Short mmCIF file of C-alpha atoms and ligand atoms in Angstrom, two decimals:
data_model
loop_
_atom_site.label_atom_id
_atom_site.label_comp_id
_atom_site.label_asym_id
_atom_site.label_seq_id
_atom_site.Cartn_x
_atom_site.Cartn_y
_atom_site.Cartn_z
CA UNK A 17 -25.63 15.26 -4.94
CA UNK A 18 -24.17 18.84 -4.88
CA UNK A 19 -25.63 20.61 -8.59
CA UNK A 20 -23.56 23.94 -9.67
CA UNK A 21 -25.73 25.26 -12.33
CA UNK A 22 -24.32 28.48 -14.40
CA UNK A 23 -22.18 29.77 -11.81
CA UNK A 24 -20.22 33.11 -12.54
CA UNK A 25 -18.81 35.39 -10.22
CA UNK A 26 -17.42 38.76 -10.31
CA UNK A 27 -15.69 40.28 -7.65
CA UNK A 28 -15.95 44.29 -7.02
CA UNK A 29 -18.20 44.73 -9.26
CA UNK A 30 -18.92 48.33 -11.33
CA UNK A 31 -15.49 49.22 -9.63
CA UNK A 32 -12.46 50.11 -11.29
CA UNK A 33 -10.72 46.74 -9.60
CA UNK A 34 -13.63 44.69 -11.06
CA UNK A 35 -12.41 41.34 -11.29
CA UNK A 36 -14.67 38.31 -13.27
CA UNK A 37 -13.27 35.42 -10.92
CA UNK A 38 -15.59 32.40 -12.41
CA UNK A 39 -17.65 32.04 -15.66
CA UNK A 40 -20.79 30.03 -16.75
CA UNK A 41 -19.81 26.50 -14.19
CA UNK A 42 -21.72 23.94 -14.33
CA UNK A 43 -21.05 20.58 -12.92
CA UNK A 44 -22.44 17.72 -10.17
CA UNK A 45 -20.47 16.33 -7.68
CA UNK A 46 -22.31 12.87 -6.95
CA UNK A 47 -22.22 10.88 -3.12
CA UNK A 48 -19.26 9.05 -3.20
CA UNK A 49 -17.12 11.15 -5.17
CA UNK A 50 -13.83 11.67 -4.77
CA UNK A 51 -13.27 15.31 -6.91
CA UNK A 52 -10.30 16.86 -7.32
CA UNK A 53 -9.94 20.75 -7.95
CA UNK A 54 -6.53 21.45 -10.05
CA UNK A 55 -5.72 24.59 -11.36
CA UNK A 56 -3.26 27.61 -11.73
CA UNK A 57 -3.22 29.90 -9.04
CA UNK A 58 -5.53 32.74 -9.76
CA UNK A 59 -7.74 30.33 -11.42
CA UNK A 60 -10.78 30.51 -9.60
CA UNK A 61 -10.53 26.98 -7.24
CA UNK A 62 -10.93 29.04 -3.98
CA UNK A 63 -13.94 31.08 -5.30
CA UNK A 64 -15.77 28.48 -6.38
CA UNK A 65 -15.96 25.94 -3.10
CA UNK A 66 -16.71 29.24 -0.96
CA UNK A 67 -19.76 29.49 -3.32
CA UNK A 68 -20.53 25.54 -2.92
CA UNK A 69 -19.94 25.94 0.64
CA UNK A 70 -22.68 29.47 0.81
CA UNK A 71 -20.26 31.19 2.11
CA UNK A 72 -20.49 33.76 -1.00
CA UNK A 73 -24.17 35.15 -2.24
CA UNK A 74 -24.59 34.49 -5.79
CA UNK A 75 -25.83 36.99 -8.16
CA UNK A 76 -25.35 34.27 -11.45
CA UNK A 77 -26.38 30.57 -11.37
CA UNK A 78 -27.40 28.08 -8.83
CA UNK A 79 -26.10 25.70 -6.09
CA UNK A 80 -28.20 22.89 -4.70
CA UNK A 81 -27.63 20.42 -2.17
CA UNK A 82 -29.45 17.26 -2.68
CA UNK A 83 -31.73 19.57 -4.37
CA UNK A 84 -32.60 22.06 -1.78
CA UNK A 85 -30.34 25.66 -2.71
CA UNK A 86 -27.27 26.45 -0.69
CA UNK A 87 -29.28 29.60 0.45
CA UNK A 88 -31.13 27.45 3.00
CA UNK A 89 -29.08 26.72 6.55
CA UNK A 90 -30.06 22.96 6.19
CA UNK A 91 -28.01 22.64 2.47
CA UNK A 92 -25.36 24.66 4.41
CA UNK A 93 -24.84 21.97 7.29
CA UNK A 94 -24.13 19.30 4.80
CA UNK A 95 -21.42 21.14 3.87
CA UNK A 96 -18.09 21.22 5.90
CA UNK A 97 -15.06 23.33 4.39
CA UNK A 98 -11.26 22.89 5.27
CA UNK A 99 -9.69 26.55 3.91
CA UNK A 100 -6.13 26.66 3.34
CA UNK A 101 -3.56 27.04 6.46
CA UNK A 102 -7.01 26.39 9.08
CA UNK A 103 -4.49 26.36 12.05
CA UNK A 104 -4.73 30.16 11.61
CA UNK A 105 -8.42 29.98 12.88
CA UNK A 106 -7.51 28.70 15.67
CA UNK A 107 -8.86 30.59 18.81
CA UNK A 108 -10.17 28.97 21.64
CA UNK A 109 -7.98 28.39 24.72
CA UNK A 110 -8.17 24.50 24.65
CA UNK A 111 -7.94 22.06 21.91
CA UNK A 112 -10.91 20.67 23.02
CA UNK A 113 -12.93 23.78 23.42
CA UNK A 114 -11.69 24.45 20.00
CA UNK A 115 -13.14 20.94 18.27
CA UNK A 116 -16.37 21.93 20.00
CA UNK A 117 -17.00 25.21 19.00
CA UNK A 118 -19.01 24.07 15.70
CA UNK A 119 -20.95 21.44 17.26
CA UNK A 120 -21.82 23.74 20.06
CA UNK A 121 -22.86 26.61 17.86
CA UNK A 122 -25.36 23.76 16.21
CA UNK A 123 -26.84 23.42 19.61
CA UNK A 124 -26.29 20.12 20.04
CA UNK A 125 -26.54 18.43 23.86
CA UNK A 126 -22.87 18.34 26.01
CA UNK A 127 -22.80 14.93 26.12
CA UNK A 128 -23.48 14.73 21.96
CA UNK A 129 -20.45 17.35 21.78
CA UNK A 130 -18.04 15.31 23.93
CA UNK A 131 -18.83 12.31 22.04
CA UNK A 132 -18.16 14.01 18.18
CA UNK A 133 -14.86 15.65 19.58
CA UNK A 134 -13.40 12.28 21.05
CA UNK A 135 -14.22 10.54 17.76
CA UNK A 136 -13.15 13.74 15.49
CA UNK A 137 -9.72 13.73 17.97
CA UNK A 138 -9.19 10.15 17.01
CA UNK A 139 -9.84 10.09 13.34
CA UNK A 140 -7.51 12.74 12.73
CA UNK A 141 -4.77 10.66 15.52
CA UNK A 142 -5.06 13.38 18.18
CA UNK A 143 -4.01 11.79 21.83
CA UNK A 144 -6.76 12.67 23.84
CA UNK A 145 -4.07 14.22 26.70
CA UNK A 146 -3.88 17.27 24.21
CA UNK A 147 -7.07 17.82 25.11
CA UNK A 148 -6.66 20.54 27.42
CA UNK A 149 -3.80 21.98 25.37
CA UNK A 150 -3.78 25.34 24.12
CA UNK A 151 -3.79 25.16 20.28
CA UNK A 152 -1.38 27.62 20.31
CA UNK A 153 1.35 25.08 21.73
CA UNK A 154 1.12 22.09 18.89
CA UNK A 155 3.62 21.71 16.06
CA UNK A 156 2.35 23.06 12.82
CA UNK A 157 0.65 19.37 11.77
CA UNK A 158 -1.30 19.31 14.96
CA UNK A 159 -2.38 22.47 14.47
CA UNK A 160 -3.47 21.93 11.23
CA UNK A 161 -5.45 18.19 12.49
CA UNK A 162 -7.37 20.27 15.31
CA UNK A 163 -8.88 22.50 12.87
CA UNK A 164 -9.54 19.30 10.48
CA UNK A 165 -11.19 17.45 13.67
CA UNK A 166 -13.56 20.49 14.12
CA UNK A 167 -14.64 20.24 10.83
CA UNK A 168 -15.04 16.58 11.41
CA UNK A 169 -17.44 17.25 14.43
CA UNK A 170 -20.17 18.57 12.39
CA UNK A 171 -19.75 15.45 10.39
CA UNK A 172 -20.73 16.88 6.89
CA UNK A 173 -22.00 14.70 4.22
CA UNK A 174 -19.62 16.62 2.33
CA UNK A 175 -16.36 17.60 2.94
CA UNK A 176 -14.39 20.21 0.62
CA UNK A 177 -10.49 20.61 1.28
CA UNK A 178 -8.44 23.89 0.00
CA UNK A 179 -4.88 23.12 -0.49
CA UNK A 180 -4.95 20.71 2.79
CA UNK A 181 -1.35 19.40 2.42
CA UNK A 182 0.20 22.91 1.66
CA UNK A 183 3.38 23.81 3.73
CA UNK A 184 3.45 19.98 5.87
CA UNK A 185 6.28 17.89 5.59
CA UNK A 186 6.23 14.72 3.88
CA UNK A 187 5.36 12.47 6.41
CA UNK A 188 2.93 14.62 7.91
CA UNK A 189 1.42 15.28 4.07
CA UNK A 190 1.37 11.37 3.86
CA UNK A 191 -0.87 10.93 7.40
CA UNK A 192 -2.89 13.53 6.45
CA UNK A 193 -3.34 12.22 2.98
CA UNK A 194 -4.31 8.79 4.39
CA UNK A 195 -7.03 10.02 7.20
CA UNK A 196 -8.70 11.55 3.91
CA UNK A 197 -8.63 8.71 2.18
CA UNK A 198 -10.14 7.10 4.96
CA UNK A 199 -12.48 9.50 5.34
CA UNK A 200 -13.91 8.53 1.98
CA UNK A 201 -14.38 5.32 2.36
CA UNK A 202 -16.09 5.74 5.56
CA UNK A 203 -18.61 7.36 3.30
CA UNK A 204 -17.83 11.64 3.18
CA UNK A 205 -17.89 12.37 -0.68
CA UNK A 206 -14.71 14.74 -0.63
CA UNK A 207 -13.74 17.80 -2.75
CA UNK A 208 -9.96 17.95 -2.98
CA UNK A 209 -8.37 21.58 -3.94
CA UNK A 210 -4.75 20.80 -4.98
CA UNK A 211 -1.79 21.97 -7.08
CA UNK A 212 -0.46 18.46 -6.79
CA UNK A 213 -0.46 16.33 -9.79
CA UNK A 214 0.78 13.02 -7.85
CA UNK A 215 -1.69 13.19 -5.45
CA UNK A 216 -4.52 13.47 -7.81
CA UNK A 217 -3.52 10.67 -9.49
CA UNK A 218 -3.82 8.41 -5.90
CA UNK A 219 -6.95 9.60 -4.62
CA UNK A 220 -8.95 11.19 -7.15
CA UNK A 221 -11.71 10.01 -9.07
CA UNK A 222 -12.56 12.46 -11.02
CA UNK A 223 -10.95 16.14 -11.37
CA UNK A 224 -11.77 19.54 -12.51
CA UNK A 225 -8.91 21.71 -14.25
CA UNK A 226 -9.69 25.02 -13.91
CA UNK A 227 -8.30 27.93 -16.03
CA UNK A 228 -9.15 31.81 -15.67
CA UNK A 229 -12.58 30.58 -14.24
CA UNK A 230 -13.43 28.58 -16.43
CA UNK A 231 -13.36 24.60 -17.03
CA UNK A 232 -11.02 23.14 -19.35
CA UNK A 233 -10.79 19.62 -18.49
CA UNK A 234 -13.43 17.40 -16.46
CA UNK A 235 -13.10 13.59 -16.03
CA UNK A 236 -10.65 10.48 -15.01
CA UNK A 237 -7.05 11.59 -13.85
CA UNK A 238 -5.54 9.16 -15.94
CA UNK A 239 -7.23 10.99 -19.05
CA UNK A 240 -5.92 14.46 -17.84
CA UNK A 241 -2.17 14.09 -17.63
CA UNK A 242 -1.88 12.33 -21.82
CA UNK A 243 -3.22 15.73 -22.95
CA UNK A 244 -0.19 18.05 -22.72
CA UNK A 245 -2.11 20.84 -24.49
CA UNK A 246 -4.80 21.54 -21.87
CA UNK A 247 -2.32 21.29 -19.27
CA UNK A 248 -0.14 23.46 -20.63
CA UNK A 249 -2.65 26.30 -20.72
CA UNK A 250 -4.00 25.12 -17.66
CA UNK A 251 -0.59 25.83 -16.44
CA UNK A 252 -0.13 22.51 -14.79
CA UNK A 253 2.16 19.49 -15.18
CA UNK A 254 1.10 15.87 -15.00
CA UNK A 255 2.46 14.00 -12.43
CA UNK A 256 6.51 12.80 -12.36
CA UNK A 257 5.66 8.81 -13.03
CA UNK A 258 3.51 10.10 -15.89
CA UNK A 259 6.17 12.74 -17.27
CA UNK A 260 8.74 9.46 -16.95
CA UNK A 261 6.18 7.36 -18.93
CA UNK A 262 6.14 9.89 -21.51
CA UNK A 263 9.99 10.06 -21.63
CA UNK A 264 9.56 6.13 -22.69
CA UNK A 265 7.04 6.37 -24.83
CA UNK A 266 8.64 8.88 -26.97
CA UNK A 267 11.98 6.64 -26.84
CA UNK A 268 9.70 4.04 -28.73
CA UNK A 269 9.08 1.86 -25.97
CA UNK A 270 5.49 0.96 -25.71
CA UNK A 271 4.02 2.17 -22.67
CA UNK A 272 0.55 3.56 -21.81
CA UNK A 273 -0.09 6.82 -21.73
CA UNK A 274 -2.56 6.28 -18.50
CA UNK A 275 -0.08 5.27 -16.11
CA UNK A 276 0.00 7.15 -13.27
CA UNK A 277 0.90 5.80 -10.16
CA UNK A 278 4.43 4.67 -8.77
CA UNK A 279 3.19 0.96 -8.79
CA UNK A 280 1.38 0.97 -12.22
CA UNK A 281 4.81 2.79 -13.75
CA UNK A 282 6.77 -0.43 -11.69
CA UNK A 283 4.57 -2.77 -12.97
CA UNK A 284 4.98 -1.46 -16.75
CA UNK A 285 8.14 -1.29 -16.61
CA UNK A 286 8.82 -4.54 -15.53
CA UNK A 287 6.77 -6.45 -18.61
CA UNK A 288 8.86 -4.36 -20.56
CA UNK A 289 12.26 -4.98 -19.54
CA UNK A 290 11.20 -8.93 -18.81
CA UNK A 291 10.49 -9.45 -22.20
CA UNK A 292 13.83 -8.20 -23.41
N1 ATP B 8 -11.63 39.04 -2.19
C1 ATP B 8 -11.27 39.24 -3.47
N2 ATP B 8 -11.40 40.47 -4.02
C2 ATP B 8 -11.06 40.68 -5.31
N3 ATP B 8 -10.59 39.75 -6.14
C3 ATP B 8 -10.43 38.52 -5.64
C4 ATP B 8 -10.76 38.20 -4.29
N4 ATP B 8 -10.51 36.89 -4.08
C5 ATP B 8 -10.04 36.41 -5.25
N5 ATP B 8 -9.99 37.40 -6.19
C6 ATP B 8 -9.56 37.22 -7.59
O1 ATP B 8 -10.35 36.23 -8.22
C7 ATP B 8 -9.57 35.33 -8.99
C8 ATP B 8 -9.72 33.92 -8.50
O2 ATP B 8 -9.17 33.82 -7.19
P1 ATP B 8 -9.20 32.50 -6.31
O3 ATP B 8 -8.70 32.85 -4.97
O4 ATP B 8 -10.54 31.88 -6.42
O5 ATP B 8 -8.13 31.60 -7.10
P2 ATP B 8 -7.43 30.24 -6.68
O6 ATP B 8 -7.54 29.33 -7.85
O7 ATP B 8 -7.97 29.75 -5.39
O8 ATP B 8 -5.90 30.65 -6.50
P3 ATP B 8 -4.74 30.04 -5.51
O9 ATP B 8 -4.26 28.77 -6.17
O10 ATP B 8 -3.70 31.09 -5.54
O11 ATP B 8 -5.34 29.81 -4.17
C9 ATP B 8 -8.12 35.87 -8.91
O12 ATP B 8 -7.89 36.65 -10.04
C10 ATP B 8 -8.13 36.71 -7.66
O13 ATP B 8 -7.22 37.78 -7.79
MG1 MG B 9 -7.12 29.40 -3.48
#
């Protein structure tokens, strides 16, 4: 279980660009979660899975990993982050040399490497004859599975996600949607930063709507996108099937209010029209 006791964080502090980025979050993200981040940009999402992750000292509140604090290295390995647009950490000459640059700074044997970056390559649908590819020549969606794959090689327990779908097309957003998914249910409890409603609705369990650092809204999807108000000031709209359900409902057609997938809306829809 990942614990986020109290957390507030202020960046540039006792400067004149001072800037109070998270306030007083608290919240648990249990084993087998699937937790979606939602929020406005500006909002805090990025600041506060860099401080899950330890990748930011905290002066305010406390993270533990399966109760041991994110200041220790062991907490830290648990944790495996996916930042926004990865492909641009990207370095190493091969794709292969790239996968294994985690794994190899964790000291583990050659032969253990080899092993977690032929699995991580095929997970993530990498032919092994990129391999000895530089990075440098994939297509954007490649790019962007490499880095995922050598994330994947230090097989966290937990895996947090920034934006991971931002700027792919739709069929490569789809793939990449479905290896997470799969991830999950081979066991990684996943923390999902997104902007998209729609994709919340599929694959979360549970989401956090975050609003000038703070949180407004913590539980099911389906109860999230009914309440207009907090997403309003949240500054986020609920996904198109729900917005359509809405439409109906108002008409005086009655609809639930927790649809919110394309075949729960085509299911609905069709008792209601069947019975006329
Ligand atoms: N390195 C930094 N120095 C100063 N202020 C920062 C820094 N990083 C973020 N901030 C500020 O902290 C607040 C929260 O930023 P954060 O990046 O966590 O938001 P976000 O929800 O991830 O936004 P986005 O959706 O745009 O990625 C914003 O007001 C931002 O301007
Ligand atoms: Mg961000």
């Amino acid at each position: 279980m990942i614990e986020v006791k109290n957390v507030s964080y202020t960046y540039m502090k006792k400067t004149p660009f001072e800037k109070t980025a998270l306030q007083e979050i608290s919240f648990n993200v249990n084993e087998g979660d699937f937790l979606a981040i939602a929020g406005h940009t500006g909002s805090g999402k990025s600041t506060l899975i860099q401080i899950i992750a330890g990748l930011i000292d905290l002066e305010n509140g406390v993270v533990e990993i399966d109760g041991e604090t994110i200041k220790n290295k062991t907490a830290r390995r648990k944790i495996g982050i996916v930042f926004q647009y990865p492909e641009y950490q990207l370095f190493e000459e091969t794709v292969e040399k790239d996968i294994a640059f985690g794994p190899r700074n964790f000291g583990l044997s050659e032969s253990e490497i080899s092993v977690r970056v032929n699995e991580a390559m095929k997970f993530v649908d990498l032919e092994e004859s990129l391999k000895n590819v530089s990075p440098f020549e994939l297509s954007g969606g490649q790019k962007r599975r490499v880095a995922i794959a050598g994330i994947l090689a230090l097989k966290p327990k937990y895996l947090i996600l920034d934006e991971p779908t931002a700027g792919l097309d739709p069929k490569a957003k789809k793939n990449l949607l479905a290896e997470i998914k799969k991830l999950h249910r081979a066991g990684v409890t996943i923390i999902f930063v997104s902007h998209a409603m729609e994709d919340i609705a599929v694959l979360a369990n549970r989401v956090i709507v975050l609003a000038q650092g703070k949180i407004l809204f913590e539980g099911e999807p389906r109860k999230l996108f009914g309440q207009a108000e907090i997403l309003e000031r949240a500054g986020l709209l609920p996904p198109p099937v729900s917005q359509v359900m809405q439409k109906f409902l108002r008409a005086g057609f009655n609809v639930s209010t927790e649809i919110i997938t394309l075949d729960e809306a085509e299911k609905e829809l069709k008792k209601i029209f069947s019975a006329r």
